[in-house]
Amino acid sequence: MTQLKALLFDVDGTLADTERDGHRPAFNQAFTEAGLDWHWDETLYGELLQVTGGKERILFFIEHYQPAVLKQANLSQLIAHLHKRKTHFYFELLQTGAIPLRTGVKRLLQEARAAGLRLAIVTTTTPENVTYLLKASLGEEALTWFECIAAGDIVPKKKPAPDIYEYALKQLKLRPDECLAFEDSENGLKAALGAGIPTVVTVNNYTAQQNFTNALVVIDHLGEPDQPCRVLQGNLGSHTYIHSDLLKAG
Ligand code: XBP
Ligand code: MG
């Protein structure tokens, strides 16, 4: 049996529920500041989430809901500007402590470190967003816990393409079967599986109905000793939460 060596974490939706009350209002603040009457409500944002990456998501929105804007000569500058401001507003929001880590995340990260497992971040989100979230929720020191932070435009093709996971594997010098990925979405699962990495899925409100065929296990959250997780697909045996001994035992 291959020995587990590293845990690879997605960020948005996996480490924290950042989408509905984090990125979404930040996008809306950027639109308002720019004098645009665009507003992404919770339902529309759920639809837009099929596109990973904020800049790509704005373009998708324009194509489908504001096609006249496509004719603007400075379209890519407009998108880049809105995205930059959105990243700023997202940072402001994180500073307020409004977006906590999901159940079990902090504990599992600490256990994994104590158990000698290596850690990495594999996400489509902008690198600063990762830094902000880790600092705001775990303190500055947490940035050193992750050997590799693979994020944003570091690869041209975002999830569901496997490229960002393949990039992380290369950085870590590990084989896919020596790693375990944690994802919250179908796009994320496809990316991790596309790179050959077994994957645990922790769903959230936006992703609960998605297709998670071939995930190792699908649960509502990682759980805590006194807060069992609900198994939605697969089997945890007699275990009631995800802990490093369980992961190391395979
Ligand atoms: C996350 C995303 C990101 C965030 C915003 O996908 O799609 O786009 O919504 O981040 P995943 P940026 O969790 O699968 O990585 O605006 O910085 O791109
Ligand atoms: Mg995600």
Tab-separated table of C-alpha atoms and ligand atoms in Angstrom:
chain	number	residue	atom	x	y	z
A	1	MET	CA	0.000	0.000	0.000
A	2	THR	CA	1.330	3.461	-0.901
A	3	GLN	CA	2.138	5.671	2.051
A	4	LEU	CA	0.208	8.934	2.287
A	5	LYS	CA	2.663	11.837	2.275
A	6	ALA	CA	0.715	15.037	1.639
A	7	LEU	CA	-2.682	16.679	1.965
A	8	LEU	CA	-3.688	19.115	-0.775
A	9	PHE	CA	-6.411	21.621	0.080
A	10	ASP	CA	-8.668	23.643	-2.166
A	11	VAL	CA	-9.524	27.027	-0.608
A	12	ASP	CA	-12.878	28.477	-1.673
A	13	GLY	CA	-15.692	26.373	-0.272
A	14	THR	CA	-13.266	23.858	1.286
A	15	LEU	CA	-11.168	25.702	3.882
A	16	ALA	CA	-13.956	28.239	4.370
A	17	ASP	CA	-17.354	29.117	2.932
A	18	THR	CA	-15.941	32.063	1.041
A	19	GLU	CA	-18.276	32.248	-1.925
A	20	ARG	CA	-21.789	33.383	-0.889
A	21	ASP	CA	-20.796	35.837	1.855
A	22	GLY	CA	-17.237	36.600	0.760
A	23	HIS	CA	-16.438	36.758	-2.933
A	24	ARG	CA	-20.058	37.448	-3.978
A	25	PRO	CA	-20.549	40.666	-1.943
A	26	ALA	CA	-17.011	41.743	-2.843
A	27	PHE	CA	-17.818	41.431	-6.559
A	28	ASN	CA	-20.994	43.469	-5.959
A	29	GLN	CA	-19.056	46.186	-4.112
A	30	ALA	CA	-16.647	46.428	-7.040
A	31	PHE	CA	-19.538	46.751	-9.504
A	32	THR	CA	-21.207	49.491	-7.438
A	33	GLU	CA	-17.960	51.410	-6.996
A	34	ALA	CA	-17.459	51.342	-10.776
A	35	GLY	CA	-20.948	52.808	-11.272
A	36	LEU	CA	-22.367	49.585	-12.732
A	37	ASP	CA	-25.878	48.462	-11.799
A	38	TRP	CA	-24.845	44.776	-11.886
A	39	HIS	CA	-25.847	42.734	-8.857
A	40	TRP	CA	-25.082	39.063	-8.290
A	41	ASP	CA	-27.718	37.643	-5.964
A	42	GLU	CA	-27.256	34.263	-4.288
A	43	THR	CA	-29.088	32.356	-7.013
A	44	LEU	CA	-27.299	33.994	-9.909
A	45	TYR	CA	-23.957	33.497	-8.155
A	46	GLY	CA	-24.726	29.771	-7.862
A	47	GLU	CA	-25.052	29.672	-11.642
A	48	LEU	CA	-21.901	31.741	-12.187
A	49	LEU	CA	-19.898	29.388	-9.954
A	50	GLN	CA	-19.787	26.879	-12.795
A	51	VAL	CA	-16.922	29.092	-14.003
A	52	THR	CA	-13.861	28.982	-11.762
A	53	GLY	CA	-11.743	32.099	-11.394
A	54	GLY	CA	-13.081	35.582	-10.712
A	55	LYS	CA	-11.947	37.250	-13.954
A	56	GLU	CA	-13.297	34.348	-15.987
A	57	ARG	CA	-16.564	34.563	-14.003
A	58	ILE	CA	-16.988	38.294	-14.793
A	59	LEU	CA	-16.406	37.605	-18.501
A	60	PHE	CA	-18.948	34.757	-18.447
A	61	PHE	CA	-21.473	37.111	-16.797
A	62	ILE	CA	-20.892	39.816	-19.407
A	63	GLU	CA	-21.244	37.303	-22.254
A	64	HIS	CA	-24.549	35.982	-20.912
A	65	TYR	CA	-26.138	38.991	-19.193
A	66	GLN	CA	-24.470	42.172	-20.524
A	67	PRO	CA	-23.481	41.268	-24.103
A	68	ALA	CA	-23.379	44.931	-25.193
A	69	VAL	CA	-20.324	45.385	-22.940
A	70	LEU	CA	-18.414	42.870	-25.095
A	71	LYS	CA	-18.021	45.612	-27.730
A	72	GLN	CA	-16.042	47.846	-25.336
A	73	ALA	CA	-12.511	48.371	-26.576
A	74	ASN	CA	-11.093	48.146	-23.057
A	75	LEU	CA	-12.953	44.991	-21.983
A	76	SER	CA	-9.966	43.155	-20.520
A	77	GLN	CA	-8.856	46.281	-18.607
A	78	LEU	CA	-12.378	46.697	-17.243
A	79	ILE	CA	-12.439	43.081	-16.057
A	80	ALA	CA	-8.946	43.355	-14.555
A	81	HIS	CA	-9.924	46.569	-12.733
A	82	LEU	CA	-13.167	45.132	-11.345
A	83	HIS	CA	-11.329	42.011	-10.218
A	84	LYS	CA	-8.570	44.002	-8.514
A	85	ARG	CA	-11.136	46.057	-6.593
A	86	LYS	CA	-13.098	42.905	-5.748
A	87	THR	CA	-9.911	41.391	-4.265
A	88	HIS	CA	-9.538	44.544	-2.147
A	89	PHE	CA	-13.130	44.382	-0.866
A	90	TYR	CA	-12.725	40.664	-0.175
A	91	PHE	CA	-9.642	41.452	1.912
A	92	GLU	CA	-11.593	44.065	3.895
A	93	LEU	CA	-14.314	41.516	4.559
A	94	LEU	CA	-11.872	38.865	5.779
A	95	GLN	CA	-10.357	41.386	8.191
A	96	THR	CA	-13.712	41.590	9.970
A	97	GLY	CA	-13.542	37.877	10.806
A	98	ALA	CA	-16.793	37.316	8.922
A	99	ILE	CA	-15.537	34.176	7.156
A	100	PRO	CA	-14.424	31.478	9.617
A	101	LEU	CA	-12.724	28.217	8.655
A	102	ARG	CA	-15.081	25.284	8.120
A	103	THR	CA	-15.639	22.660	10.814
A	104	GLY	CA	-12.599	20.465	11.394
A	105	VAL	CA	-10.218	22.350	9.114
A	106	LYS	CA	-7.972	23.875	11.774
A	107	ARG	CA	-7.829	20.623	13.760
A	108	LEU	CA	-6.992	18.508	10.710
A	109	LEU	CA	-4.242	20.894	9.595
A	110	GLN	CA	-2.683	20.779	13.066
A	111	GLU	CA	-2.972	16.989	13.306
A	112	ALA	CA	-1.514	16.519	9.857
A	113	ARG	CA	1.493	18.641	10.741
A	114	ALA	CA	2.020	16.711	13.961
A	115	ALA	CA	1.766	13.443	12.006
A	116	GLY	CA	4.463	14.549	9.561
A	117	LEU	CA	2.151	14.945	6.582
A	118	ARG	CA	3.139	17.653	4.105
A	119	LEU	CA	0.591	20.347	3.242
A	120	ALA	CA	-0.207	22.252	0.075
A	121	ILE	CA	-2.860	24.619	-1.250
A	122	VAL	CA	-4.255	24.016	-4.727
A	123	THR	CA	-6.776	26.638	-5.822
A	124	THR	CA	-7.949	28.842	-8.660
A	125	THR	CA	-8.296	31.807	-6.322
A	126	THR	CA	-5.906	34.780	-6.429
A	127	PRO	CA	-2.766	34.143	-4.282
A	128	GLU	CA	-3.488	37.177	-2.041
A	129	ASN	CA	-6.872	35.666	-1.153
A	130	VAL	CA	-5.121	32.589	0.243
A	131	THR	CA	-2.704	34.709	2.251
A	132	TYR	CA	-5.511	36.882	3.619
A	133	LEU	CA	-7.644	33.903	4.641
A	134	LEU	CA	-4.815	31.962	6.296
A	135	LYS	CA	-3.537	35.026	8.175
A	136	ALA	CA	-7.015	36.120	9.272
A	137	SER	CA	-8.066	32.667	10.474
A	138	LEU	CA	-4.861	30.944	11.647
A	139	GLY	CA	-2.333	33.755	12.103
A	140	GLU	CA	0.689	34.820	10.072
A	141	GLU	CA	2.658	31.681	10.992
A	142	ALA	CA	0.201	29.447	9.133
A	143	LEU	CA	1.660	30.625	5.824
A	144	THR	CA	4.742	28.538	6.599
A	145	TRP	CA	2.690	25.385	7.120
A	146	PHE	CA	2.133	24.989	3.387
A	147	GLU	CA	5.076	23.836	1.321
A	148	CYS	CA	3.412	24.870	-1.876
A	149	ILE	CA	0.662	27.422	-2.546
A	150	ALA	CA	-0.499	26.756	-6.089
A	151	ALA	CA	-2.997	29.503	-6.887
A	152	GLY	CA	-4.604	31.761	-9.454
A	153	ASP	CA	-3.103	32.329	-12.889
A	154	ILE	CA	-0.005	30.210	-12.203
A	155	VAL	CA	-1.343	27.789	-14.824
A	156	PRO	CA	-3.343	29.074	-17.807
A	157	LYS	CA	-6.129	26.501	-17.549
A	158	LYS	CA	-8.078	26.644	-14.272
A	159	LYS	CA	-10.095	23.845	-12.635
A	160	PRO	CA	-11.738	21.574	-13.839
A	161	ALA	CA	-8.475	21.196	-15.798
A	162	PRO	CA	-5.992	19.104	-13.784
A	163	ASP	CA	-3.144	21.553	-14.485
A	164	ILE	CA	-3.009	23.241	-11.077
A	165	TYR	CA	-2.839	19.853	-9.321
A	166	GLU	CA	-0.170	18.654	-11.749
A	167	TYR	CA	1.779	21.833	-11.005
A	168	ALA	CA	1.529	21.170	-7.239
A	169	LEU	CA	2.637	17.531	-7.645
A	170	LYS	CA	5.679	18.726	-9.557
A	171	GLN	CA	6.521	21.275	-6.848
A	172	LEU	CA	6.147	18.662	-4.102
A	173	LYS	CA	7.953	15.985	-6.155
A	174	LEU	CA	5.232	13.498	-5.226
A	175	ARG	CA	3.172	10.956	-7.123
A	176	PRO	CA	-0.629	11.403	-7.171
A	177	ASP	CA	-1.187	8.253	-5.097
A	178	GLU	CA	1.002	9.675	-2.313
A	179	CYS	CA	-1.417	12.588	-1.911
A	180	LEU	CA	-4.980	13.207	-0.833
A	181	ALA	CA	-6.997	16.183	-2.102
A	182	PHE	CA	-9.814	18.017	-0.316
A	183	GLU	CA	-12.384	19.707	-2.528
A	184	ASP	CA	-15.923	21.063	-2.281
A	185	SER	CA	-17.073	21.181	-5.896
A	186	GLU	CA	-17.482	19.065	-8.999
A	187	ASN	CA	-15.013	21.282	-10.870
A	188	GLY	CA	-12.483	20.814	-8.092
A	189	LEU	CA	-13.049	17.055	-7.929
A	190	LYS	CA	-12.589	16.750	-11.705
A	191	ALA	CA	-9.320	18.662	-11.476
A	192	ALA	CA	-7.921	16.510	-8.663
A	193	LEU	CA	-9.075	13.212	-10.201
A	194	GLY	CA	-7.780	14.365	-13.576
A	195	ALA	CA	-4.355	14.529	-11.953
A	196	GLY	CA	-4.933	11.062	-10.450
A	197	ILE	CA	-5.268	12.227	-6.832
A	198	PRO	CA	-7.782	10.493	-4.536
A	199	THR	CA	-10.201	13.102	-3.237
A	200	VAL	CA	-12.381	13.743	-0.190
A	201	VAL	CA	-15.311	16.085	-0.885
A	202	THR	CA	-16.861	18.321	1.785
A	203	VAL	CA	-19.969	19.805	0.204
A	204	ASN	CA	-21.560	23.190	0.893
A	205	ASN	CA	-24.909	24.750	-0.017
A	206	TYR	CA	-23.814	25.626	-3.528
A	207	THR	CA	-22.295	22.240	-4.347
A	208	ALA	CA	-24.407	19.677	-2.444
A	209	GLN	CA	-26.334	18.599	-5.569
A	210	GLN	CA	-23.314	18.241	-7.858
A	211	ASN	CA	-21.924	14.999	-9.248
A	212	PHE	CA	-19.180	13.514	-7.104
A	213	THR	CA	-18.775	10.133	-8.797
A	214	ASN	CA	-15.373	8.601	-7.983
A	215	ALA	CA	-14.750	10.740	-4.910
A	216	LEU	CA	-13.234	8.696	-2.089
A	217	VAL	CA	-15.952	9.898	0.244
A	218	VAL	CA	-18.446	12.789	0.225
A	219	ILE	CA	-19.316	14.356	3.601
A	220	ASP	CA	-21.015	17.513	4.853
A	221	HIS	CA	-17.863	18.701	6.656
A	222	LEU	CA	-14.666	17.238	8.132
A	223	GLY	CA	-16.271	16.898	11.551
A	224	GLU	CA	-14.871	17.106	15.052
A	225	PRO	CA	-14.677	14.504	17.835
A	226	ASP	CA	-17.871	15.995	19.306
A	227	GLN	CA	-19.416	16.964	15.967
A	228	PRO	CA	-19.819	13.960	13.680
A	229	CYS	CA	-19.846	14.499	9.934
A	230	ARG	CA	-22.638	13.135	7.748
A	231	VAL	CA	-21.556	10.677	5.055
A	232	LEU	CA	-23.345	11.442	1.776
A	233	GLN	CA	-21.433	9.034	-0.447
A	234	GLY	CA	-18.876	6.310	0.334
A	235	ASN	CA	-18.004	4.873	3.691
A	236	LEU	CA	-16.058	5.993	6.761
A	237	GLY	CA	-16.528	2.706	8.628
A	238	SER	CA	-16.940	3.434	12.302
A	239	HIS	CA	-15.217	6.825	12.060
A	240	THR	CA	-17.313	9.920	12.713
A	241	TYR	CA	-14.889	12.587	11.567
A	242	ILE	CA	-11.818	12.937	9.370
A	243	HIS	CA	-8.607	12.667	11.372
A	244	SER	CA	-5.003	12.124	10.415
A	245	ASP	CA	-4.777	8.544	11.778
A	246	LEU	CA	-7.705	7.530	9.580
A	247	LEU	CA	-6.068	9.150	6.550
A	248	LYS	CA	-2.673	7.583	7.229
A	249	ALA	CA	-4.265	4.156	7.659
A	250	GLY	CA	-5.704	4.538	4.123
B	1	XBP	C1	-12.759	29.032	-6.569
B	1	XBP	C2	-13.090	30.066	-7.511
B	1	XBP	C3	-12.592	31.435	-7.331
B	1	XBP	C4	-13.230	32.335	-6.350
B	1	XBP	C5	-12.698	33.740	-6.505
B	1	XBP	O1	-12.747	27.759	-7.201
B	1	XBP	O2	-13.722	29.817	-8.496
B	1	XBP	O3	-12.786	32.056	-8.535
B	1	XBP	O4	-14.620	32.342	-6.568
B	1	XBP	O5	-11.356	33.836	-6.659
B	1	XBP	P1	-11.990	26.546	-6.494
B	1	XBP	P2	-10.704	34.925	-7.643
B	1	XBP	O6	-12.475	26.524	-5.084
B	1	XBP	O7	-12.441	25.330	-7.246
B	1	XBP	O8	-10.522	26.794	-6.598
B	1	XBP	O9	-11.712	36.017	-7.857
B	1	XBP	O10	-9.493	35.400	-6.928
B	1	XBP	O11	-10.364	34.247	-8.940
B	2	MG	MG	-13.652	25.122	-4.091
